[in-house]
């Protein structure tokens, strides 16, 4: 069984003038032939750059971020220095957590998500700082009370080895958010047009076998503010939309399933898949038709593997496609163990 560790999708604003800068850092223990440390910088869910303990250097991921570091080489040097210094800290945290939680050998993952958000119209700003361990929420910093909370463990933050002194926490908030906002504003100057674009998706109907649900799969769209659903006779059916996933080119993909075993053949014409993208008036509607379904159980059906495979390549470049890791899920704003068949990558693996 493979489990994915994809980037968190936590903040979705109704306006294109709201920006989020996120730093996602992960340390691993017990994973062989895999980086002990990884770091990803994201702006509005698009990867700015990446580094890990194997490469030992930070690398920009987009044309605009490459231009930024070309104009600001000190920024690339700063991220590279952070990439070299963080592994020791994470190694110590994981070692301490294993002792406190009475854990033996095995695979363990510590994740740290922090950053800021900024509305350049209202000038409202905010920050966030949280940790996850082995697929569960570990610690969250309450920005209002300036205290660490432990959502699921019956332990205090200090017992886990975290500094809880209010003065230290306030300094951490002020310094980290202030610096984050400075970076974010600079990045927006380079990425503004890229982030404010609108790309419509390619929509396909996919099916693994004649008894499998039909998956309506949309890929290549931007921004990430989108919904998909099936409807019958114009009425929306119960949503079973899968998690939204990033493509390697900065666009996104998602899918929604329909159990056709409950649908009579003569009723197929009554069903259609609807994709709605924020800021676009026209919906993309795909009717349920047998001739439109692509599957590998029929020779020559032509399953569109290009974009989905691109997702795998993109995730590998991010070093986040890891056997045994976890998804920080958008829908519950926290860490949760999620099986591989909840993502579009399962379709790619089984239909090629």
PDB file of N, CA and C in Angstrom, residues 231-268:
ATOM      1  N   UNK A 231     -24.701  15.309 -11.572  1.00  0.00           N
ATOM      2  CA  UNK A 231     -26.103  15.671 -11.376  1.00  0.00           C
ATOM      3  C   UNK A 231     -26.989  14.800 -12.273  1.00  0.00           C
ATOM      4  N   UNK A 232     -28.218  14.633 -11.831  1.00  0.00           N
ATOM      5  CA  UNK A 232     -29.197  13.822 -12.556  1.00  0.00           C
ATOM      6  C   UNK A 232     -30.432  14.676 -12.808  1.00  0.00           C
ATOM      7  N   UNK A 233     -30.818  14.766 -14.058  1.00  0.00           N
ATOM      8  CA  UNK A 233     -31.971  15.598 -14.442  1.00  0.00           C
ATOM      9  C   UNK A 233     -31.810  17.022 -13.926  1.00  0.00           C
ATOM     10  N   UNK A 234     -30.556  17.519 -13.929  1.00  0.00           N
ATOM     11  CA  UNK A 234     -30.294  18.886 -13.510  1.00  0.00           C
ATOM     12  C   UNK A 234     -30.163  19.086 -12.015  1.00  0.00           C
ATOM     13  N   UNK A 235     -30.354  18.008 -11.237  1.00  0.00           N
ATOM     14  CA  UNK A 235     -30.273  18.118  -9.773  1.00  0.00           C
ATOM     15  C   UNK A 235     -28.957  17.534  -9.279  1.00  0.00           C
ATOM     16  N   UNK A 236     -28.263  18.310  -8.470  1.00  0.00           N
ATOM     17  CA  UNK A 236     -26.955  17.894  -7.963  1.00  0.00           C
ATOM     18  C   UNK A 236     -27.077  16.682  -7.046  1.00  0.00           C
ATOM     19  N   UNK A 237     -26.221  15.687  -7.296  1.00  0.00           N
ATOM     20  CA  UNK A 237     -26.201  14.502  -6.456  1.00  0.00           C
ATOM     21  C   UNK A 237     -25.253  14.707  -5.283  1.00  0.00           C
ATOM     22  N   UNK A 238     -25.283  13.792  -4.341  1.00  0.00           N
ATOM     23  CA  UNK A 238     -24.410  13.869  -3.163  1.00  0.00           C
ATOM     24  C   UNK A 238     -22.957  13.945  -3.600  1.00  0.00           C
ATOM     25  N   UNK A 239     -22.221  14.916  -3.062  1.00  0.00           N
ATOM     26  CA  UNK A 239     -20.822  15.115  -3.450  1.00  0.00           C
ATOM     27  C   UNK A 239     -19.932  14.001  -2.881  1.00  0.00           C
ATOM     28  N   UNK A 240     -19.112  13.424  -3.751  1.00  0.00           N
ATOM     29  CA  UNK A 240     -18.062  12.518  -3.286  1.00  0.00           C
ATOM     30  C   UNK A 240     -16.751  12.903  -3.981  1.00  0.00           C
ATOM     31  N   UNK A 241     -16.552  14.213  -4.048  1.00  0.00           N
ATOM     32  CA  UNK A 241     -15.379  14.787  -4.706  1.00  0.00           C
ATOM     33  C   UNK A 241     -14.100  14.377  -4.002  1.00  0.00           C
ATOM     34  N   UNK A 242     -13.105  13.949  -4.775  1.00  0.00           N
ATOM     35  CA  UNK A 242     -11.825  13.561  -4.199  1.00  0.00           C
ATOM     36  C   UNK A 242     -10.985  14.794  -3.888  1.00  0.00           C
ATOM     37  N   UNK A 243      -9.933  14.579  -3.095  1.00  0.00           N
ATOM     38  CA  UNK A 243      -9.048  15.687  -2.746  1.00  0.00           C
ATOM     39  C   UNK A 243      -8.431  16.300  -3.987  1.00  0.00           C
ATOM     40  N   UNK A 244      -8.314  17.611  -3.965  1.00  0.00           N
ATOM     41  CA  UNK A 244      -7.657  18.325  -5.032  1.00  0.00           C
ATOM     42  C   UNK A 244      -6.154  18.094  -4.926  1.00  0.00           C
ATOM     43  N   UNK A 245      -5.503  17.817  -6.062  1.00  0.00           N
ATOM     44  CA  UNK A 245      -4.075  17.520  -6.076  1.00  0.00           C
ATOM     45  C   UNK A 245      -3.344  18.461  -7.024  1.00  0.00           C
ATOM     46  N   UNK A 246      -2.061  18.744  -6.733  1.00  0.00           N
ATOM     47  CA  UNK A 246      -1.284  19.631  -7.602  1.00  0.00           C
ATOM     48  C   UNK A 246      -0.653  18.882  -8.766  1.00  0.00           C
ATOM     49  N   UNK A 247      -0.587  19.533  -9.922  1.00  0.00           N
ATOM     50  CA  UNK A 247       0.190  19.035 -11.048  1.00  0.00           C
ATOM     51  C   UNK A 247       1.577  19.666 -11.010  1.00  0.00           C
ATOM     52  N   UNK A 248       2.517  19.088 -11.728  1.00  0.00           N
ATOM     53  CA  UNK A 248       3.897  19.572 -11.685  1.00  0.00           C
ATOM     54  C   UNK A 248       4.056  20.951 -12.307  1.00  0.00           C
ATOM     55  N   UNK A 249       3.108  21.379 -13.140  1.00  0.00           N
ATOM     56  CA  UNK A 249       3.241  22.657 -13.831  1.00  0.00           C
ATOM     57  C   UNK A 249       2.549  23.802 -13.103  1.00  0.00           C
ATOM     58  N   UNK A 250       2.076  23.553 -11.888  1.00  0.00           N
ATOM     59  CA  UNK A 250       1.412  24.599 -11.125  1.00  0.00           C
ATOM     60  C   UNK A 250      -0.091  24.606 -11.279  1.00  0.00           C
ATOM     61  N   UNK A 251      -0.637  23.734 -12.117  1.00  0.00           N
ATOM     62  CA  UNK A 251      -2.089  23.608 -12.237  1.00  0.00           C
ATOM     63  C   UNK A 251      -2.579  22.538 -11.265  1.00  0.00           C
ATOM     64  N   UNK A 252      -3.879  22.211 -11.344  1.00  0.00           N
ATOM     65  CA  UNK A 252      -4.459  21.278 -10.377  1.00  0.00           C
ATOM     66  C   UNK A 252      -5.322  20.232 -11.073  1.00  0.00           C
ATOM     67  N   UNK A 253      -5.653  19.184 -10.311  1.00  0.00           N
ATOM     68  CA  UNK A 253      -6.542  18.137 -10.789  1.00  0.00           C
ATOM     69  C   UNK A 253      -7.473  17.692  -9.676  1.00  0.00           C
ATOM     70  N   UNK A 254      -8.628  17.189 -10.062  1.00  0.00           N
ATOM     71  CA  UNK A 254      -9.575  16.608  -9.109  1.00  0.00           C
ATOM     72  C   UNK A 254     -10.510  15.676  -9.875  1.00  0.00           C
ATOM     73  N   UNK A 255     -11.249  14.865  -9.144  1.00  0.00           N
ATOM     74  CA  UNK A 255     -12.190  13.955  -9.786  1.00  0.00           C
ATOM     75  C   UNK A 255     -13.388  13.717  -8.876  1.00  0.00           C
ATOM     76  N   UNK A 256     -14.445  13.184  -9.472  1.00  0.00           N
ATOM     77  CA  UNK A 256     -15.641  12.841  -8.719  1.00  0.00           C
ATOM     78  C   UNK A 256     -16.212  11.561  -9.335  1.00  0.00           C
ATOM     79  N   UNK A 257     -16.630  10.618  -8.485  1.00  0.00           N
ATOM     80  CA  UNK A 257     -17.048   9.293  -8.937  1.00  0.00           C
ATOM     81  C   UNK A 257     -18.569   9.146  -8.986  1.00  0.00           C
ATOM     82  N   UNK A 258     -19.004   8.269  -9.876  1.00  0.00           N
ATOM     83  CA  UNK A 258     -20.415   7.909  -9.979  1.00  0.00           C
ATOM     84  C   UNK A 258     -20.519   6.389 -10.029  1.00  0.00           C
ATOM     85  N   UNK A 259     -21.283   5.805  -9.120  1.00  0.00           N
ATOM     86  CA  UNK A 259     -21.484   4.361  -9.081  1.00  0.00           C
ATOM     87  C   UNK A 259     -22.529   3.987 -10.125  1.00  0.00           C
ATOM     88  N   UNK A 260     -22.081   3.549 -11.291  1.00  0.00           N
ATOM     89  CA  UNK A 260     -23.028   3.266 -12.378  1.00  0.00           C
ATOM     90  C   UNK A 260     -23.734   1.923 -12.219  1.00  0.00           C
ATOM     91  N   UNK A 261     -23.290   1.125 -11.238  1.00  0.00           N
ATOM     92  CA  UNK A 261     -23.990  -0.151 -11.012  1.00  0.00           C
ATOM     93  C   UNK A 261     -25.422   0.088 -10.560  1.00  0.00           C
ATOM     94  N   UNK A 262     -25.689   1.281 -10.077  1.00  0.00           N
ATOM     95  CA  UNK A 262     -27.036   1.629  -9.624  1.00  0.00           C
ATOM     96  C   UNK A 262     -27.824   2.378 -10.690  1.00  0.00           C
ATOM     97  N   UNK A 263     -27.191   2.556 -11.857  1.00  0.00           N
ATOM     98  CA  UNK A 263     -27.833   3.329 -12.926  1.00  0.00           C
ATOM     99  C   UNK A 263     -28.267   2.400 -14.060  1.00  0.00           C
ATOM    100  N   UNK A 264     -29.530   2.446 -14.429  1.00  0.00           N
ATOM    101  CA  UNK A 264     -30.021   1.663 -15.548  1.00  0.00           C
ATOM    102  C   UNK A 264     -29.468   2.219 -16.849  1.00  0.00           C
ATOM    103  N   UNK A 265     -29.202   1.334 -17.794  1.00  0.00           N
ATOM    104  CA  UNK A 265     -28.617   1.733 -19.071  1.00  0.00           C
ATOM    105  C   UNK A 265     -29.444   2.823 -19.750  1.00  0.00           C
ATOM    106  N   UNK A 266     -30.751   2.684 -19.711  1.00  0.00           N
ATOM    107  CA  UNK A 266     -31.612   3.667 -20.369  1.00  0.00           C
ATOM    108  C   UNK A 266     -31.629   5.025 -19.651  1.00  0.00           C
ATOM    109  N   UNK A 267     -31.063   5.053 -18.417  1.00  0.00           N
ATOM    110  CA  UNK A 267     -31.047   6.302 -17.650  1.00  0.00           C
ATOM    111  C   UNK A 267     -29.717   7.050 -17.747  1.00  0.00           C
ATOM    112  N   UNK A 268     -28.762   6.484 -18.446  1.00  0.00           N
ATOM    113  CA  UNK A 268     -27.446   7.131 -18.527  1.00  0.00           C
ATOM    114  C   UNK A 268     -27.544   8.572 -19.038  1.00  0.00           C
TER     115      UNK A 268
END
